[in-house]
Structures are given as structure tokens and as C-alpha cells.
Coordinates of C-alpha atoms and ligand atoms in Angstrom, one line a residue:
M5 CA -7.4 -27.6 -2.4
P6 CA -4.1 -26.0 -5.4
R7 CA -2.0 -23.4 -4.4
D8 CA -0.4 -22.2 -7.5
N9 CA -0.6 -19.7 -9.6
V10 CA -1.9 -17.5 -6.8
V11 CA -0.2 -14.0 -5.7
V12 CA -1.5 -13.4 -2.2
G13 CA -1.6 -9.5 -0.2
L14 CA -1.4 -9.6 3.3
D15 CA -2.5 -6.2 4.5
I16 CA -1.8 -5.9 8.8
G17 CA -3.2 -2.6 9.3
T18 CA -4.1 -1.2 13.0
T19 CA -7.2 -1.7 12.6
K20 CA -7.8 -4.5 10.4
V21 CA -6.7 -7.4 8.6
V22 CA -6.8 -8.0 5.1
V23 CA -5.9 -11.1 2.6
V24 CA -6.8 -10.7 -0.8
V25 CA -5.9 -13.7 -3.3
A26 CA -5.9 -12.7 -7.1
E27 CA -4.7 -14.8 -10.5
P28 CA -1.7 -12.8 -12.4
A29 CA -3.5 -12.5 -16.2
P30 CA -2.1 -11.3 -19.1
E31 CA 0.0 -7.4 -19.3
G32 CA 0.5 -7.0 -15.8
T33 CA -3.0 -7.2 -14.2
F34 CA -5.1 -9.1 -12.0
H35 CA -8.6 -11.0 -11.3
I36 CA -9.3 -10.8 -7.8
L37 CA -9.9 -14.6 -6.1
G38 CA -10.8 -13.7 -3.0
L39 CA -10.9 -11.4 0.1
G40 CA -10.6 -12.2 3.5
E41 CA -10.7 -9.4 6.8
A42 CA -10.9 -10.0 10.3
P43 CA -10.7 -7.3 13.3
S44 CA -6.8 -6.4 13.9
G45 CA -6.7 -5.8 17.6
G46 CA -2.8 -6.3 18.2
L47 CA -1.5 -2.9 16.7
R48 CA -0.5 0.4 18.3
K49 CA 0.3 2.9 15.1
G50 CA 1.3 0.3 12.5
V51 CA 3.6 -1.5 15.3
I52 CA 2.7 -4.8 16.3
I53 CA 3.3 -5.0 20.0
D54 CA 0.2 -8.6 20.8
I55 CA 1.9 -11.2 18.0
E56 CA -0.4 -14.0 18.7
G57 CA -3.4 -11.6 18.9
V58 CA -2.0 -10.2 15.1
A59 CA -1.6 -14.3 14.0
R60 CA -4.3 -15.1 15.5
A61 CA -6.4 -12.1 12.8
I62 CA -4.2 -13.3 10.3
R63 CA -5.8 -16.9 10.2
G64 CA -9.0 -16.1 10.3
A65 CA -8.8 -13.5 7.4
A66 CA -6.7 -16.4 5.5
E67 CA -9.1 -18.8 6.1
Q68 CA -11.8 -16.7 5.0
A69 CA -9.9 -15.5 1.8
E70 CA -9.3 -19.5 1.3
R71 CA -13.2 -20.7 1.2
M72 CA -13.7 -17.8 -1.3
S73 CA -11.1 -18.2 -3.9
G74 CA -11.3 -22.2 -2.9
H75 CA -7.0 -22.5 -2.8
R76 CA -4.4 -22.8 -0.2
I77 CA -2.8 -19.7 1.2
S78 CA 1.1 -20.8 1.7
S79 CA 2.5 -17.5 1.5
A80 CA 2.2 -13.7 0.8
Y81 CA 3.6 -10.2 0.0
V82 CA 3.3 -8.7 3.7
G83 CA 2.8 -4.9 4.2
L84 CA 4.3 -3.2 6.6
T85 CA 4.2 0.6 8.3
G86 CA 5.1 2.5 11.1
P87 CA 6.6 5.7 12.2
H88 CA 10.0 3.5 12.5
V89 CA 10.3 3.4 8.6
G90 CA 13.3 6.1 6.4
S91 CA 13.2 6.6 3.3
I92 CA 16.8 8.1 1.5
N93 CA 18.3 9.3 -1.8
N94 CA 21.3 7.4 -2.8
R95 CA 24.7 6.9 -5.5
G96 CA 25.7 4.2 -6.7
V97 CA 28.9 4.1 -9.2
V98 CA 31.0 1.1 -10.6
A99 CA 32.6 0.6 -13.7
I100 CA 31.2 -1.6 -17.2
T101 CA 32.3 -4.5 -16.9
G102 CA 30.6 -6.5 -20.0
P103 CA 32.1 -7.4 -23.3
G104 CA 32.6 -4.6 -25.8
G105 CA 32.0 -2.2 -22.7
E106 CA 28.0 -3.3 -22.9
V107 CA 26.2 -3.4 -19.2
V108 CA 25.2 -7.4 -18.1
P109 CA 22.8 -7.9 -15.4
E110 CA 25.7 -8.1 -12.9
D111 CA 26.7 -4.9 -13.1
V112 CA 22.9 -4.0 -12.9
E113 CA 23.5 -5.6 -9.8
R114 CA 27.4 -4.4 -8.4
V115 CA 25.3 -0.6 -8.9
L116 CA 22.6 -1.7 -7.0
Q117 CA 24.8 -2.7 -3.8
A118 CA 27.0 0.0 -4.1
A119 CA 23.2 2.4 -3.9
Q120 CA 23.3 0.8 -0.8
V121 CA 26.3 2.2 1.5
I122 CA 24.3 4.4 3.5
P123 CA 25.2 5.0 7.2
L124 CA 22.6 3.3 8.6
P125 CA 21.6 3.6 12.6
A126 CA 22.0 -0.3 14.1
E127 CA 18.9 -0.8 14.6
Q128 CA 17.7 0.0 11.6
R129 CA 17.8 -1.9 7.9
I130 CA 16.8 -1.5 4.1
I131 CA 13.9 -3.1 2.5
H132 CA 13.3 -1.7 -0.5
V133 CA 16.3 -0.2 -3.2
I134 CA 14.1 1.2 -5.8
P135 CA 15.9 2.0 -8.6
R136 CA 14.9 5.9 -10.0
Q137 CA 17.4 6.4 -13.4
Y138 CA 20.0 5.3 -14.6
I139 CA 22.9 7.2 -15.8
I140 CA 25.8 5.6 -18.9
D141 CA 28.9 8.0 -18.9
G142 CA 26.6 11.4 -17.4
Y143 CA 23.0 10.6 -19.9
D144 CA 20.6 10.3 -16.8
G145 CA 16.9 8.9 -17.9
I146 CA 17.9 5.8 -17.9
T147 CA 15.4 2.4 -17.5
D148 CA 16.7 -0.1 -18.0
P149 CA 21.0 -0.1 -18.6
V150 CA 21.2 -3.7 -19.3
G151 CA 23.0 -4.2 -23.3
M152 CA 23.3 -0.3 -23.2
C153 CA 27.7 0.2 -23.8
G154 CA 29.3 2.7 -22.0
A155 CA 31.6 3.2 -19.2
R156 CA 30.2 4.5 -15.8
L157 CA 27.4 2.9 -14.6
E158 CA 25.5 5.1 -11.9
V159 CA 22.3 4.8 -10.4
E160 CA 20.2 7.3 -8.3
A161 CA 17.9 5.0 -6.0
Q162 CA 15.2 5.5 -3.3
I163 CA 16.4 3.7 -0.1
V164 CA 13.9 2.5 2.3
T165 CA 15.1 0.9 5.9
A166 CA 12.6 0.0 9.2
A167 CA 13.5 -0.7 12.3
G168 CA 14.9 -4.6 12.8
A169 CA 12.6 -5.6 15.9
A170 CA 9.2 -4.3 13.8
V171 CA 10.0 -6.0 11.3
Q172 CA 10.7 -9.7 12.7
N173 CA 7.8 -9.1 14.9
V174 CA 5.3 -8.6 11.1
V175 CA 7.6 -12.2 9.6
K176 CA 7.3 -14.3 12.7
S177 CA 3.4 -13.5 13.2
V178 CA 3.0 -14.1 9.6
E179 CA 5.2 -17.8 10.4
R180 CA 3.1 -18.4 14.6
A181 CA -0.1 -17.7 11.6
G182 CA 0.8 -21.3 9.5
L183 CA 2.1 -18.8 6.3
S184 CA 5.2 -17.7 4.9
V185 CA 6.5 -14.1 3.9
E186 CA 6.8 -14.0 -0.1
E187 CA 8.6 -10.4 1.0
L188 CA 8.2 -7.1 2.8
V189 CA 6.5 -4.2 1.1
L190 CA 6.0 -0.9 2.1
S191 CA 2.7 -0.3 2.1
P192 CA 2.2 3.3 0.9
L193 CA 4.3 1.9 -1.8
A194 CA 1.5 -0.7 -2.0
S195 CA -1.2 1.6 -2.0
S196 CA 0.4 3.8 -4.2
L197 CA 0.4 1.1 -6.6
A198 CA -3.6 0.9 -6.8
V199 CA -4.7 4.1 -6.6
L200 CA -2.1 6.0 -8.7
Q201 CA -3.4 6.6 -13.1
P202 CA -0.3 6.0 -15.1
A203 CA -0.1 9.6 -16.0
E204 CA -0.3 10.7 -11.5
R205 CA 2.4 8.5 -11.7
E206 CA 5.0 9.6 -14.6
L207 CA 3.8 13.5 -13.7
G208 CA 4.3 13.5 -10.1
S209 CA 0.9 12.9 -7.4
V210 CA 1.3 11.9 -3.7
V211 CA -0.4 9.6 -1.8
I212 CA -1.8 9.5 1.1
D213 CA -3.0 6.4 2.9
L214 CA -5.1 7.8 6.1
G215 CA -5.4 4.6 8.1
G216 CA -6.9 4.1 12.0
G217 CA -3.7 4.1 13.4
T218 CA -1.0 5.6 10.8
T219 CA -1.1 7.9 7.5
E220 CA 1.0 7.2 5.4
I221 CA 2.9 9.4 2.1
A222 CA 4.4 8.0 -0.5
L223 CA 5.6 10.6 -3.3
V224 CA 6.1 9.5 -6.4
S225 CA 7.3 10.8 -10.0
Q226 CA 8.8 9.5 -12.8
G227 CA 7.2 5.6 -12.8
S228 CA 8.6 5.1 -9.2
L229 CA 9.2 6.3 -6.0
W230 CA 10.1 9.6 -5.0
Y231 CA 10.0 9.5 -1.2
A232 CA 8.0 7.5 1.9
G233 CA 7.1 8.3 5.4
V234 CA 4.2 7.2 7.7
L235 CA 2.9 9.4 10.7
P236 CA 2.0 7.9 14.4
I237 CA -1.4 9.9 13.9
G238 CA -5.2 8.8 12.1
S239 CA -8.9 8.5 11.6
E240 CA -8.4 6.7 15.4
H241 CA -7.8 10.2 17.3
I242 CA -10.5 12.3 15.2
T243 CA -13.0 9.1 17.3
S244 CA -11.3 9.3 20.8
D245 CA -11.6 12.9 19.8
L246 CA -15.2 12.7 19.9
A247 CA -15.5 10.5 22.0
V248 CA -14.3 12.9 25.0
G249 CA -15.5 15.9 22.9
L250 CA -18.6 14.1 23.2
R251 CA -18.5 12.2 26.8
T252 CA -19.5 9.2 24.7
P253 CA -17.7 5.7 24.8
L254 CA -15.5 5.0 21.2
A255 CA -17.9 2.4 19.9
Q256 CA -20.7 5.7 20.3
A257 CA -17.8 7.8 19.0
E258 CA -16.9 5.5 16.0
E259 CA -20.4 5.5 14.6
I260 CA -21.1 8.3 15.0
K261 CA -18.2 9.9 12.6
R262 CA -18.8 7.7 10.4
E263 CA -22.4 8.4 9.5
Y264 CA -22.6 12.0 10.4
G265 CA -19.0 13.7 11.2
C266 CA -18.0 15.6 8.5
V267 CA -15.8 18.5 7.3
P268 CA -15.0 21.3 6.5
A269 CA -17.6 22.5 9.9
S270 CA -19.4 25.5 7.1
Q271 CA -20.5 22.5 5.4
A272 CA -22.3 21.4 8.4
S273 CA -26.1 21.7 9.0
D274 CA -27.1 23.3 12.6
S275 CA -30.7 21.5 11.4
L276 CA -29.4 17.9 11.7
I277 CA -29.0 16.9 15.2
I278 CA -27.5 13.9 16.4
E279 CA -28.4 11.9 20.4
V280 CA -25.4 10.9 21.8
P281 CA -25.5 8.5 24.5
V282 CA -23.0 9.7 28.0
V283 CA -20.5 7.5 29.5
G284 CA -22.1 6.6 32.7
T285 CA -25.7 7.7 32.5
K286 CA -28.3 6.5 30.6
E287 CA -29.1 10.1 29.1
K288 CA -28.1 11.2 25.6
R289 CA -27.1 15.0 24.6
K290 CA -28.7 15.9 21.7
V291 CA -26.3 17.5 19.5
S292 CA -25.8 19.4 15.9
Q293 CA -23.3 18.1 13.8
R294 CA -22.0 21.8 13.0
V295 CA -20.7 21.1 17.0
L296 CA -19.8 17.1 15.8
A297 CA -17.7 19.2 12.9
S298 CA -16.2 22.2 15.0
I299 CA -14.8 19.0 17.0
I300 CA -13.7 16.7 14.2
E301 CA -12.3 20.2 12.2
P302 CA -8.6 20.8 13.5
R303 CA -7.9 17.1 14.2
V304 CA -8.0 16.7 10.5
E305 CA -6.4 19.8 9.3
E306 CA -3.5 18.9 12.1
I307 CA -3.2 15.8 9.5
F308 CA -2.8 17.7 6.7
H309 CA -0.3 19.7 8.1
L310 CA 1.9 17.1 9.1
V311 CA 1.2 15.9 5.8
K312 CA 2.7 18.8 4.3
Q313 CA 5.6 18.9 7.0
E314 CA 6.3 14.9 5.8
M315 CA 6.5 15.9 2.2
E316 CA 8.8 19.3 2.5
K317 CA 11.3 16.8 4.0
S318 CA 11.0 14.8 1.4
K319 CA 12.9 17.9 -0.4
F320 CA 11.2 17.9 -3.9
P321 CA 12.5 19.9 -6.3
G322 CA 8.9 19.8 -9.0
L323 CA 5.5 20.6 -7.9
L324 CA 2.7 17.9 -8.5
P325 CA 0.7 18.4 -10.9
G326 CA -1.3 14.5 -10.9
G327 CA -1.6 16.2 -7.5
A328 CA -2.6 14.2 -4.0
V329 CA -4.6 10.9 -4.4
L330 CA -6.5 9.9 -0.4
T331 CA -7.6 7.4 0.3
G332 CA -7.5 5.0 3.4
G333 CA -10.6 4.2 5.6
G334 CA -10.3 8.0 7.3
S335 CA -10.4 9.4 3.4
L336 CA -13.8 8.1 3.6
L337 CA -15.4 10.9 6.1
R338 CA -16.9 13.3 3.9
G339 CA -15.1 16.0 3.0
M340 CA -12.2 15.2 3.2
P341 CA -10.7 16.1 0.2
Q342 CA -11.8 19.6 0.3
L343 CA -9.8 20.2 3.3
A344 CA -6.9 18.4 2.6
S345 CA -7.2 20.2 -0.6
E346 CA -7.0 23.6 1.6
V347 CA -4.6 22.9 4.0
L348 CA -1.6 21.3 1.4
A349 CA -3.1 23.5 -1.1
L350 CA -3.3 20.9 -4.1
P351 CA -5.4 19.9 -6.2
V352 CA -7.2 16.3 -3.8
R353 CA -9.1 13.5 -5.1
L354 CA -10.5 10.5 -3.5
G355 CA -8.6 6.6 -4.2
W356 CA -9.2 3.2 -4.9
P357 CA -8.0 0.0 -6.7
G358 CA -9.5 0.1 -9.7
G359 CA -8.3 -1.9 -12.8
M360 CA -8.4 -5.7 -12.0
G361 CA -10.3 -8.2 -13.0
G362 CA -12.6 -11.3 -11.4
L363 CA -14.0 -10.7 -7.4
A364 CA -13.2 -6.0 -8.5
D365 CA -15.8 -4.8 -6.8
M366 CA -15.6 -6.4 -4.0
V367 CA -12.3 -4.6 -3.1
A368 CA -13.1 -1.3 -4.7
S369 CA -12.8 0.5 -1.7
P370 CA -10.2 3.0 -0.7
L371 CA -10.4 0.4 2.4
Y372 CA -8.9 -2.3 0.2
S373 CA -6.4 -0.3 -1.4
T374 CA -2.5 -1.6 0.2
A375 CA -4.1 -5.4 0.5
V376 CA -4.7 -5.2 -3.6
G377 CA -1.5 -3.0 -4.3
L378 CA 1.1 -5.8 -2.7
V379 CA -0.8 -8.2 -5.0
S380 CA 0.5 -5.8 -8.4
Y381 CA 3.8 -5.8 -6.5
G382 CA 3.6 -9.4 -6.4
V383 CA 1.8 -9.8 -9.8
N384 CA 5.2 -7.7 -11.1
R385 CA 7.5 -8.8 -9.5
I386 CA 6.6 -12.5 -10.5
A387 CA 6.1 -10.7 -14.2
Q388 CA 10.3 -9.6 -13.8
G389 CA 11.0 -12.6 -12.4
Q390 CA 10.5 -14.5 -15.9
A391 CA 11.9 -11.5 -18.1
A392 CA 15.0 -12.2 -16.5
A393 CA 15.2 -15.8 -16.7
A394 CA 14.6 -15.6 -20.5
R395 CA 17.3 -13.1 -21.4
E396 CA 19.3 -15.3 -18.6
S397 CA 18.5 -18.5 -21.1
P398 CA 17.5 -18.2 -25.5
W399 CA 15.4 -22.2 -24.0
G400 CA 13.1 -19.2 -21.2
S401 CA 11.4 -17.2 -23.4
L402 CA 10.1 -20.2 -24.7
W403 CA 9.3 -21.8 -21.9
I404 CA 7.9 -19.1 -20.0
G405 CA 5.3 -18.6 -23.4
I406 CA 4.5 -22.6 -23.7
K407 CA 3.3 -22.3 -19.9
N408 CA 1.7 -18.6 -20.2
W409 CA 0.0 -20.5 -22.8
W410 CA -1.1 -23.3 -20.9
H411 CA -2.4 -21.2 -18.3
D412 CA -4.3 -19.2 -20.5
L413 CA -6.2 -21.9 -22.2
F414 CA -7.0 -23.3 -18.6
I415 CA -8.1 -20.7 -17.8
G416 CA -10.2 -19.9 -20.5
I417 CA -11.4 -23.7 -20.2
K418 CA -12.5 -22.9 -16.8
N419 CA -14.3 -20.0 -17.7
W420 CA -16.1 -21.7 -20.1
W421 CA -16.8 -24.4 -17.7
R422 CA -18.5 -21.6 -15.5
D423 CA -20.0 -19.6 -17.6
L424 CA -21.9 -22.9 -18.9
F425 CA -23.6 -22.9 -15.8
Ligands
ATP16 N1 -17.3 5.6 6.2 C1 -16.2 6.0 7.2 N2 -16.4 7.3 7.8 C2 -14.8 8.2 8.0 N3 -14.0 7.1 8.7 C3 -14.5 5.6 7.7 C4 -14.6 5.4 7.6 N4 -14.5 3.8 7.4 C5 -13.2 3.7 8.0 N5 -13.2 4.9 8.7 C6 -12.1 4.8 9.5 O1 -11.0 4.8 9.0 C7 -9.7 3.9 9.6 C8 -9.5 2.7 9.6 O2 -8.7 2.8 8.2 P1 -8.7 2.1 7.8 O3 -8.7 0.2 7.4 O4 -7.3 1.8 5.9 O5 -6.3 1.1 8.6 P2 -5.9 0.6 9.3 O6 -5.5 -0.3 7.3 O7 -6.2 -0.6 10.0 O8 -5.1 1.1 9.6 P3 -3.4 1.8 9.1 O9 -3.4 2.0 8.1 O10 -3.4 3.2 10.2 O11 -2.7 1.0 10.3 C9 -10.9 3.8 10.7 O12 -10.1 4.8 12.2 C10 -12.0 3.7 10.9 O13 -12.7 4.7 11.5
MG17 MG1 -3.5 0.4 6.3

């Protein structure tokens, strides 16, 4: 099986492991080639507790994705999540050293290093340094300082940290599944890349990824990440509230939640009656949808109140004109955007991946936002690497141009051949 020219996203979630295979296309877009999915099992609240179990799920999902895409998978951009994730704003300052006071790539590297000098608890390590803006001699709002002139280069950057042990367990699980980690990427950052429109990224928006065991938050403004946080609470808590409240097994509670669950309770029906199996007996109890909704509602309100508190921790100075975008499997509960909007006092919409080609329909659901976002991150990284190579060597851009031309020609012939049959 061929293995070149594909980008793979691997989302290790509390309830499921997802592998998405894609092929980069011009202008930062990509074509989805394959999807694989397996129940995960070995995680609690986003953190791995059973490496072998998770490795098995990764292998299962990767094999499915390989069969569908016809490409062998050897490495992936892997999502990282859990309540141990931290997000700190910091500044770095250096003197500009290029000839004639021109900023050279080494200056940018040094200023990003300077921004990483922060006191960290021993077990935390840095996983991302995301420049929000560069400042040259007091002039701010610069996104690419290379080639500009001045004496003093500053950067304002978002430093994302995670617990070293949790990071190691993710890497171990992936390696035990026979893959290597291309890069670890914060899951809410990935989700934000998949679901936000360019205008929302510029204006300021918050992405809330409601998963099974976690609720992840990414606050994005002026095109880059402002803050990220992960709460150890998710849609599985709603299921267990229903199981306890209705005295029914978890599997039935899950089914009832998906089929009949809704919020706010005021929108639920008194006349829609559901038969609920009672644990330990052969009996079935009759329960109205309104009773279900009255069990679900307080938990959903609690989740969005915690989201609000987490957003306050970010100390974001402005408003969020882009509003909130809800994604993740938990967002599929009926009425979620309405209740979220009431608690957060923001406009809220549902978000799922869009804007890509190929088998895009297969991943057009809030369930796949993180996995598709990981692919989007990977595609951007590859493009950045190519741009840097082109900048360093005058022959680089020519070579990349030839390579891209050959690649496009090959894809064109491949598609023509496929369409012929
Ligand atoms: N149609 C639906 N209605 C209500 N809830 C749903 C629906 N579909 C899925 N869910 C819930 O979504 C949750 C799973 O979401 P998701 O797949 O995003 O989580 P995950 O990525 O595995 O977990 P996490 O991100 O927390 O590590 C489950 O708790 C499930 O009950
Ligand atoms: Mg998830």
C-alpha cells in the first residue's frame, strides 16, 4: 500500500478512537480518503488508564482507515487532552541580529525560546508555543516579522502545557499500536481548526467540545488561540444521572438519552411516554420525556456554568462577537445550543467539520471535529515547512513547485482514471 502524501489525524477520546486519513490539496485544504473508528475503553476523563486497551483500539481504527483509504498508516498527528492541560500567556523579548537590523528566522526562534521561560510545576511540560502577535520596536499586530527592520523583537505567545506522565502514556499507546507520533496537538485546538469559520477566528469565538468524559474549551481571537482548558466532565455524566434517576442500566440510559433526551425541560413533552427497563427486574416503568429532561437539565446547566467559569479564568479582555460553537458528540443532544446560549449569554451554534473534499460526508458530524482538526493542523504544518524550506534556498521554491505540479498531475490522472470506471 502507498504511504506517501497522506496526513493522518488520531483522536483518542474517552468513548472512541478515530483515525482520519487525508491527502493535502492546494491552498491548505485536503481530501478525506478514509475513516476508522473503534470504542476506546481505556480512558477516564480524557486520560489513559489502560495502555494496552487503548493501543488495541488504535490498531482497530487504523486498520479500518487503511482499508478504506488504501494507504498504509505509519504515523499520525495525535490529539492530547485531559484536565492536566494548562494554558499561559507569556512574552519574550530579544535584540534583532540580522544585517541592517532585519529580522532573520533565528531571531524568531530565539524570541519564541524566550517566551518559554516560565515557572512550571516539575511534572508539566510545554506542548505548544503559539505566537499571537509579534512586536517590533513597540509596533504591534505583526504576524510574520521575518524581513522587517528594527532593534527589538517581542512576541506575545500562548504556552500550552500538559502533564509529562499523561503525554508519555499517549505516546506509548500509539507506539504500541505500531504507529509513531508525528506531533502531539491539543485536542480543543484541533477542534477549533475544524469548526470555526475564518470570520469567527478573527472576531473572537469560543469552541466548546462536549465529549464523553471531558468538556474542552478553546478561545480563539485574531486568528490564533487565546486560551484552552479541559474540564473533567462530559456527556457520560448525563448518562449516569439518567441511569441512577431512572434505575436503569447504563446501556439503556445511553440509548434513551440519544433517542428521547432534550433540554431545556420546558420544551419537553408530557405526552411522549417512554418505557424504561428497571435494573434487576423484568419490569418496565413508564416515564414522560419531561421527566427525562428534568434529570438531564441540571447536569447540562452545571457543565455550561463550569465552561463560563473557565472562560472567566482566561481573562479575555473583549467580547466574543463570534459567539460560541458547540461540537463533540455531547452537542448532539436536542436543544443544547439553546440552553448553552441561556447560560453563557452568547449566540451559540452547532459546529462540525466542513470545507474539505473527498469523502467529506463521512466525517461531517460533531463527533469527528477533533480528528479532522488534527488533519488540518498537519496539513498546515507541512505547508509551513515547505514555505520555510523555500525561503532558505532559492532552489527550494522551484523544487516544491515541481513537486506540487507532479503531485497535482498524478492526482488528476488518478481521478480521471477512477471517473472512467
Ligand atoms: N445523538 C446524540 N445525542 C446525545 N448525546 C450523544 C449523541 N451522540 C453521541 N452522544 C454522546 O456523546 C458522547 C461522546 O462524544 P465524543 O465522541 O465527542 O467523545 P470522546 O471524544 O470519545 O470523549 P472526550 O472528548 O471526552 O475524551 C457520549 O457520551 C455520547 O453519549
Ligand atoms: Mg473528544
